[in-house]
């Protein structure tokens, strides 16, 4: 669909630029967020799914036809959990809000021995936010679920670090609000798996702009004039 032309015919503002949310978040964080001054940045958004954007040598990398950098669909487990894309074992199937809610429901059903405040909510209405809130309050089962999501995130990061050796990995999105409950196991798994030389200088940090990263990046596409899609 020619979305840019469609928008341009309806709104009086110029220029009209269309880009995806993952790229916009990466641009926003590099413009005024956690990655200011960095030229090699991987940005991951852990929301309902897992989105992402890559800044390589100071430029947003979009692939040959603008549909690259789908980091949420890096395969971290051959024949693993089903993913929203129709495939199996993608990072999104382990490190998204949807995945965390699924893992929590599964644990609550299959592990009746471990006490958890999540049981009071009823597994049908359980959301990822409930898991992060319970984990922040010290719930062991909720913490184990976030640690598992973090470990799988670390597996995905290992491939990205081996491939790209970025200076910085920024993690944003609702699940990133769990902070070190998910980022510490991700860092540990990354350091355990990656070549020491590849990972030595890589930092894994939460986003600075939070959920506004995409909005700020969209503004930057017009105001700061980086290379546009
Ligand atoms: Zn997928």
CSV table of C-alpha atoms and ligand atoms in Angstrom, one decimal:
chain,number,residue,atom,x,y,z
A,1,UNK,CA,0.0,0.0,0.0
A,2,UNK,CA,1.5,3.4,-0.9
A,3,UNK,CA,1.0,4.7,2.6
A,4,UNK,CA,3.2,7.8,2.2
A,5,UNK,CA,1.3,9.0,-0.9
A,6,UNK,CA,-2.0,8.3,0.8
A,7,UNK,CA,-1.0,10.3,3.9
A,8,UNK,CA,0.4,13.1,1.7
A,9,UNK,CA,-2.9,13.5,-0.1
A,10,UNK,CA,-4.7,13.9,3.3
A,11,UNK,CA,-2.5,16.1,5.4
A,12,UNK,CA,-1.1,19.5,4.6
A,13,UNK,CA,2.3,19.0,6.4
A,14,UNK,CA,5.5,18.3,4.5
A,15,UNK,CA,7.6,16.3,4.3
A,16,UNK,CA,5.6,13.1,4.9
A,17,UNK,CA,8.0,10.3,5.9
A,18,UNK,CA,6.9,6.7,6.7
A,19,UNK,CA,9.1,4.3,8.6
A,20,UNK,CA,8.5,1.4,11.0
A,21,UNK,CA,8.4,1.8,14.8
A,22,UNK,CA,11.5,-0.2,15.4
A,23,UNK,CA,13.6,2.0,13.2
A,24,UNK,CA,12.0,5.1,14.6
A,25,UNK,CA,12.9,4.0,18.2
A,26,UNK,CA,16.5,3.4,17.2
A,27,UNK,CA,16.6,6.9,15.5
A,28,UNK,CA,15.1,8.5,18.6
A,29,UNK,CA,17.5,6.9,21.1
A,30,UNK,CA,20.4,7.8,18.9
A,31,UNK,CA,19.2,11.4,18.5
A,32,UNK,CA,18.5,12.4,22.1
A,33,UNK,CA,18.3,9.1,24.1
A,34,UNK,CA,20.6,6.5,25.5
A,35,UNK,CA,22.7,6.1,22.4
A,36,UNK,CA,23.8,9.7,21.7
A,37,UNK,CA,27.3,9.7,20.2
A,38,UNK,CA,27.2,6.0,19.3
A,39,UNK,CA,27.6,4.9,15.7
A,40,UNK,CA,26.8,1.1,16.1
A,41,UNK,CA,23.6,0.5,18.0
A,42,UNK,CA,21.1,-2.4,18.3
A,43,UNK,CA,17.7,-1.3,19.6
A,44,UNK,CA,15.2,-3.9,20.8
A,45,UNK,CA,11.6,-3.2,21.8
A,46,UNK,CA,10.0,-5.8,24.0
A,47,UNK,CA,6.3,-5.2,23.7
A,48,UNK,CA,3.4,-7.4,22.5
A,49,UNK,CA,6.0,-8.6,20.0
A,50,UNK,CA,9.7,-7.9,19.7
A,51,UNK,CA,10.6,-5.1,17.3
A,52,UNK,CA,14.0,-3.6,16.6
A,53,UNK,CA,16.2,-1.2,14.7
A,54,UNK,CA,19.8,-1.2,13.7
A,55,UNK,CA,22.1,1.8,13.5
A,56,UNK,CA,25.3,0.7,11.7
A,57,UNK,CA,28.2,3.2,11.2
A,58,UNK,CA,25.8,6.0,12.1
A,59,UNK,CA,23.1,5.1,9.6
A,60,UNK,CA,19.8,3.2,10.0
A,61,UNK,CA,20.1,-0.2,8.4
A,62,UNK,CA,16.9,-1.2,6.6
A,63,UNK,CA,18.0,-4.0,4.3
A,64,UNK,CA,18.0,-4.1,0.5
A,65,UNK,CA,14.3,-3.4,0.2
A,66,UNK,CA,13.4,-1.8,3.5
A,67,UNK,CA,12.2,-4.9,5.3
A,68,UNK,CA,15.4,-5.9,7.0
A,69,UNK,CA,16.4,-5.6,10.7
A,70,UNK,CA,13.5,-7.9,11.9
A,71,UNK,CA,15.5,-8.8,15.0
A,72,UNK,CA,12.4,-10.1,16.8
A,73,UNK,CA,12.4,-13.1,14.4
A,74,UNK,CA,15.9,-14.2,14.9
A,75,UNK,CA,15.6,-17.9,15.6
A,76,UNK,CA,16.9,-18.8,19.0
A,77,UNK,CA,15.4,-22.3,19.3
A,78,UNK,CA,15.0,-24.6,16.2
A,79,UNK,CA,11.5,-26.2,16.5
A,80,UNK,CA,10.8,-24.0,19.5
A,81,UNK,CA,7.6,-22.2,20.5
A,82,UNK,CA,5.2,-21.0,17.8
A,83,UNK,CA,5.7,-17.3,16.8
A,84,UNK,CA,3.1,-14.8,15.6
A,85,UNK,CA,5.0,-14.8,12.2
A,86,UNK,CA,4.0,-18.4,11.6
A,87,UNK,CA,7.5,-19.7,12.3
A,88,UNK,CA,8.8,-21.3,15.4
A,89,UNK,CA,11.5,-20.5,18.0
A,90,UNK,CA,11.8,-16.8,17.2
A,91,UNK,CA,13.1,-14.4,19.9
A,92,UNK,CA,9.6,-12.9,19.9
A,93,UNK,CA,8.2,-16.2,21.1
A,94,UNK,CA,10.4,-16.0,24.3
A,95,UNK,CA,11.1,-12.4,25.1
A,96,UNK,CA,7.9,-10.5,24.3
A,97,UNK,CA,5.1,-9.6,26.7
A,98,UNK,CA,2.9,-12.2,24.9
A,99,UNK,CA,5.6,-14.8,25.5
A,100,UNK,CA,6.0,-13.9,29.2
A,101,UNK,CA,2.2,-14.1,29.8
A,102,UNK,CA,2.2,-17.5,28.0
A,103,UNK,CA,5.1,-18.8,30.1
A,104,UNK,CA,3.4,-17.6,33.3
A,105,UNK,CA,0.2,-19.4,32.4
A,106,UNK,CA,2.1,-22.6,31.6
A,107,UNK,CA,4.0,-22.4,34.9
A,108,UNK,CA,0.9,-21.8,36.9
A,109,UNK,CA,-0.8,-24.8,35.3
A,110,UNK,CA,2.1,-27.2,35.4
A,111,UNK,CA,3.8,-26.2,38.6
A,112,UNK,CA,1.2,-26.2,41.4
A,113,UNK,CA,3.9,-26.6,44.1
A,114,UNK,CA,5.4,-23.1,43.9
A,115,UNK,CA,3.5,-20.4,45.7
A,116,UNK,CA,2.9,-17.2,43.7
A,117,UNK,CA,0.7,-14.1,44.0
A,118,UNK,CA,-0.1,-14.6,40.3
A,119,UNK,CA,-2.4,-17.5,41.2
A,120,UNK,CA,-4.9,-15.0,42.6
A,121,UNK,CA,-5.3,-13.3,39.2
A,122,UNK,CA,-6.4,-16.4,37.4
A,123,UNK,CA,-4.4,-17.6,34.4
A,124,UNK,CA,-6.9,-16.5,31.8
A,125,UNK,CA,-6.5,-12.8,32.5
A,126,UNK,CA,-2.8,-12.9,33.3
A,127,UNK,CA,-0.8,-10.2,31.5
A,128,UNK,CA,3.0,-9.6,31.2
A,129,UNK,CA,2.5,-6.4,33.4
A,130,UNK,CA,1.2,-8.6,36.2
A,131,UNK,CA,4.3,-10.8,35.9
A,132,UNK,CA,6.7,-7.8,36.1
A,133,UNK,CA,4.7,-6.2,39.0
A,134,UNK,CA,4.8,-9.5,40.9
A,135,UNK,CA,8.5,-9.9,40.2
A,136,UNK,CA,9.3,-6.4,41.4
A,137,UNK,CA,7.4,-7.3,44.6
A,138,UNK,CA,9.6,-10.3,45.1
A,139,UNK,CA,7.5,-13.1,43.7
A,140,UNK,CA,9.8,-16.1,43.1
A,141,UNK,CA,7.9,-17.7,40.2
A,142,UNK,CA,7.4,-14.3,38.4
A,143,UNK,CA,11.2,-13.7,38.8
A,144,UNK,CA,12.0,-17.1,37.3
A,145,UNK,CA,9.8,-16.4,34.3
A,146,UNK,CA,11.5,-13.0,33.7
A,147,UNK,CA,14.9,-14.7,34.1
A,148,UNK,CA,14.0,-17.2,31.5
A,149,UNK,CA,12.8,-14.5,29.1
A,150,UNK,CA,16.1,-12.7,29.8
A,151,UNK,CA,18.1,-15.8,29.2
A,152,UNK,CA,16.5,-16.2,25.8
A,153,UNK,CA,17.0,-12.5,25.1
A,154,UNK,CA,20.7,-13.1,25.9
A,155,UNK,CA,20.7,-15.9,23.3
A,156,UNK,CA,19.4,-13.6,20.6
A,157,UNK,CA,21.8,-10.8,21.7
A,158,UNK,CA,24.7,-13.3,21.3
A,159,UNK,CA,23.9,-13.7,17.6
A,160,UNK,CA,23.5,-10.0,17.1
A,161,UNK,CA,26.8,-9.3,18.9
A,162,UNK,CA,28.7,-11.9,16.9
A,163,UNK,CA,27.2,-10.5,13.7
A,164,UNK,CA,27.5,-6.8,14.4
A,165,UNK,CA,29.6,-6.0,17.5
A,166,UNK,CA,27.6,-3.0,18.4
A,167,UNK,CA,28.8,-0.5,21.0
A,168,UNK,CA,25.4,-0.5,22.7
A,169,UNK,CA,22.2,-2.6,22.9
A,170,UNK,CA,19.2,-0.6,24.0
A,171,UNK,CA,16.2,-2.4,25.3
A,172,UNK,CA,12.8,-0.6,25.4
A,173,UNK,CA,9.1,-1.5,25.6
A,174,UNK,CA,6.8,-2.6,28.4
A,175,UNK,CA,8.8,-5.7,29.4
A,176,UNK,CA,12.0,-3.6,29.7
A,177,UNK,CA,10.3,-1.9,32.6
A,178,UNK,CA,11.3,-5.0,34.6
A,179,UNK,CA,14.8,-3.5,34.4
A,180,UNK,CA,17.6,-5.8,35.7
A,181,UNK,CA,15.1,-8.6,36.5
A,182,UNK,CA,15.2,-9.3,32.7
A,183,UNK,CA,18.4,-7.4,31.7
A,184,UNK,CA,20.8,-9.0,34.2
A,185,UNK,CA,20.1,-12.5,33.0
A,186,UNK,CA,20.3,-11.3,29.4
A,187,UNK,CA,23.7,-9.8,30.0
A,188,UNK,CA,24.9,-12.9,31.9
A,189,UNK,CA,23.8,-15.2,29.0
A,190,UNK,CA,25.4,-12.9,26.4
A,191,UNK,CA,28.7,-12.9,28.3
A,192,UNK,CA,28.6,-16.6,28.9
A,193,UNK,CA,28.0,-17.4,25.2
A,194,UNK,CA,29.7,-14.6,23.2
A,195,UNK,CA,33.4,-14.5,22.1
A,196,UNK,CA,35.1,-12.4,24.8
A,197,UNK,CA,36.6,-10.1,22.1
A,198,UNK,CA,33.2,-9.5,20.5
A,199,UNK,CA,31.3,-8.7,23.8
A,200,UNK,CA,34.1,-6.9,25.7
A,201,UNK,CA,32.9,-3.4,24.9
A,202,UNK,CA,29.1,-4.1,24.4
A,203,UNK,CA,26.8,-2.4,26.9
A,204,UNK,CA,23.2,-3.6,27.3
A,205,UNK,CA,21.1,-0.7,28.7
A,206,UNK,CA,17.5,0.3,29.1
A,207,UNK,CA,16.1,2.9,26.7
A,208,UNK,CA,16.1,6.5,27.9
A,209,UNK,CA,13.0,7.7,26.1
A,210,UNK,CA,10.8,4.8,27.1
A,211,UNK,CA,7.7,4.4,25.1
A,212,UNK,CA,8.2,7.8,23.4
A,213,UNK,CA,11.4,6.5,21.6
A,214,UNK,CA,9.4,5.8,18.4
A,215,UNK,CA,7.6,9.2,18.5
A,216,UNK,CA,10.8,11.1,19.1
A,217,UNK,CA,12.5,9.1,16.3
A,218,UNK,CA,9.6,9.9,13.9
A,219,UNK,CA,10.1,13.6,14.7
A,220,UNK,CA,13.9,13.2,14.2
A,221,UNK,CA,13.2,11.9,10.7
A,222,UNK,CA,11.8,15.3,9.8
A,223,UNK,CA,13.8,17.6,12.1
A,224,UNK,CA,17.2,16.0,12.2
A,225,UNK,CA,17.1,14.8,8.6
A,226,UNK,CA,18.9,11.4,8.9
A,227,UNK,CA,18.8,9.3,5.8
A,228,UNK,CA,15.1,8.6,5.2
A,229,UNK,CA,13.5,5.4,3.8
B,1,LIG,ZN1,8.7,-15.0,14.3
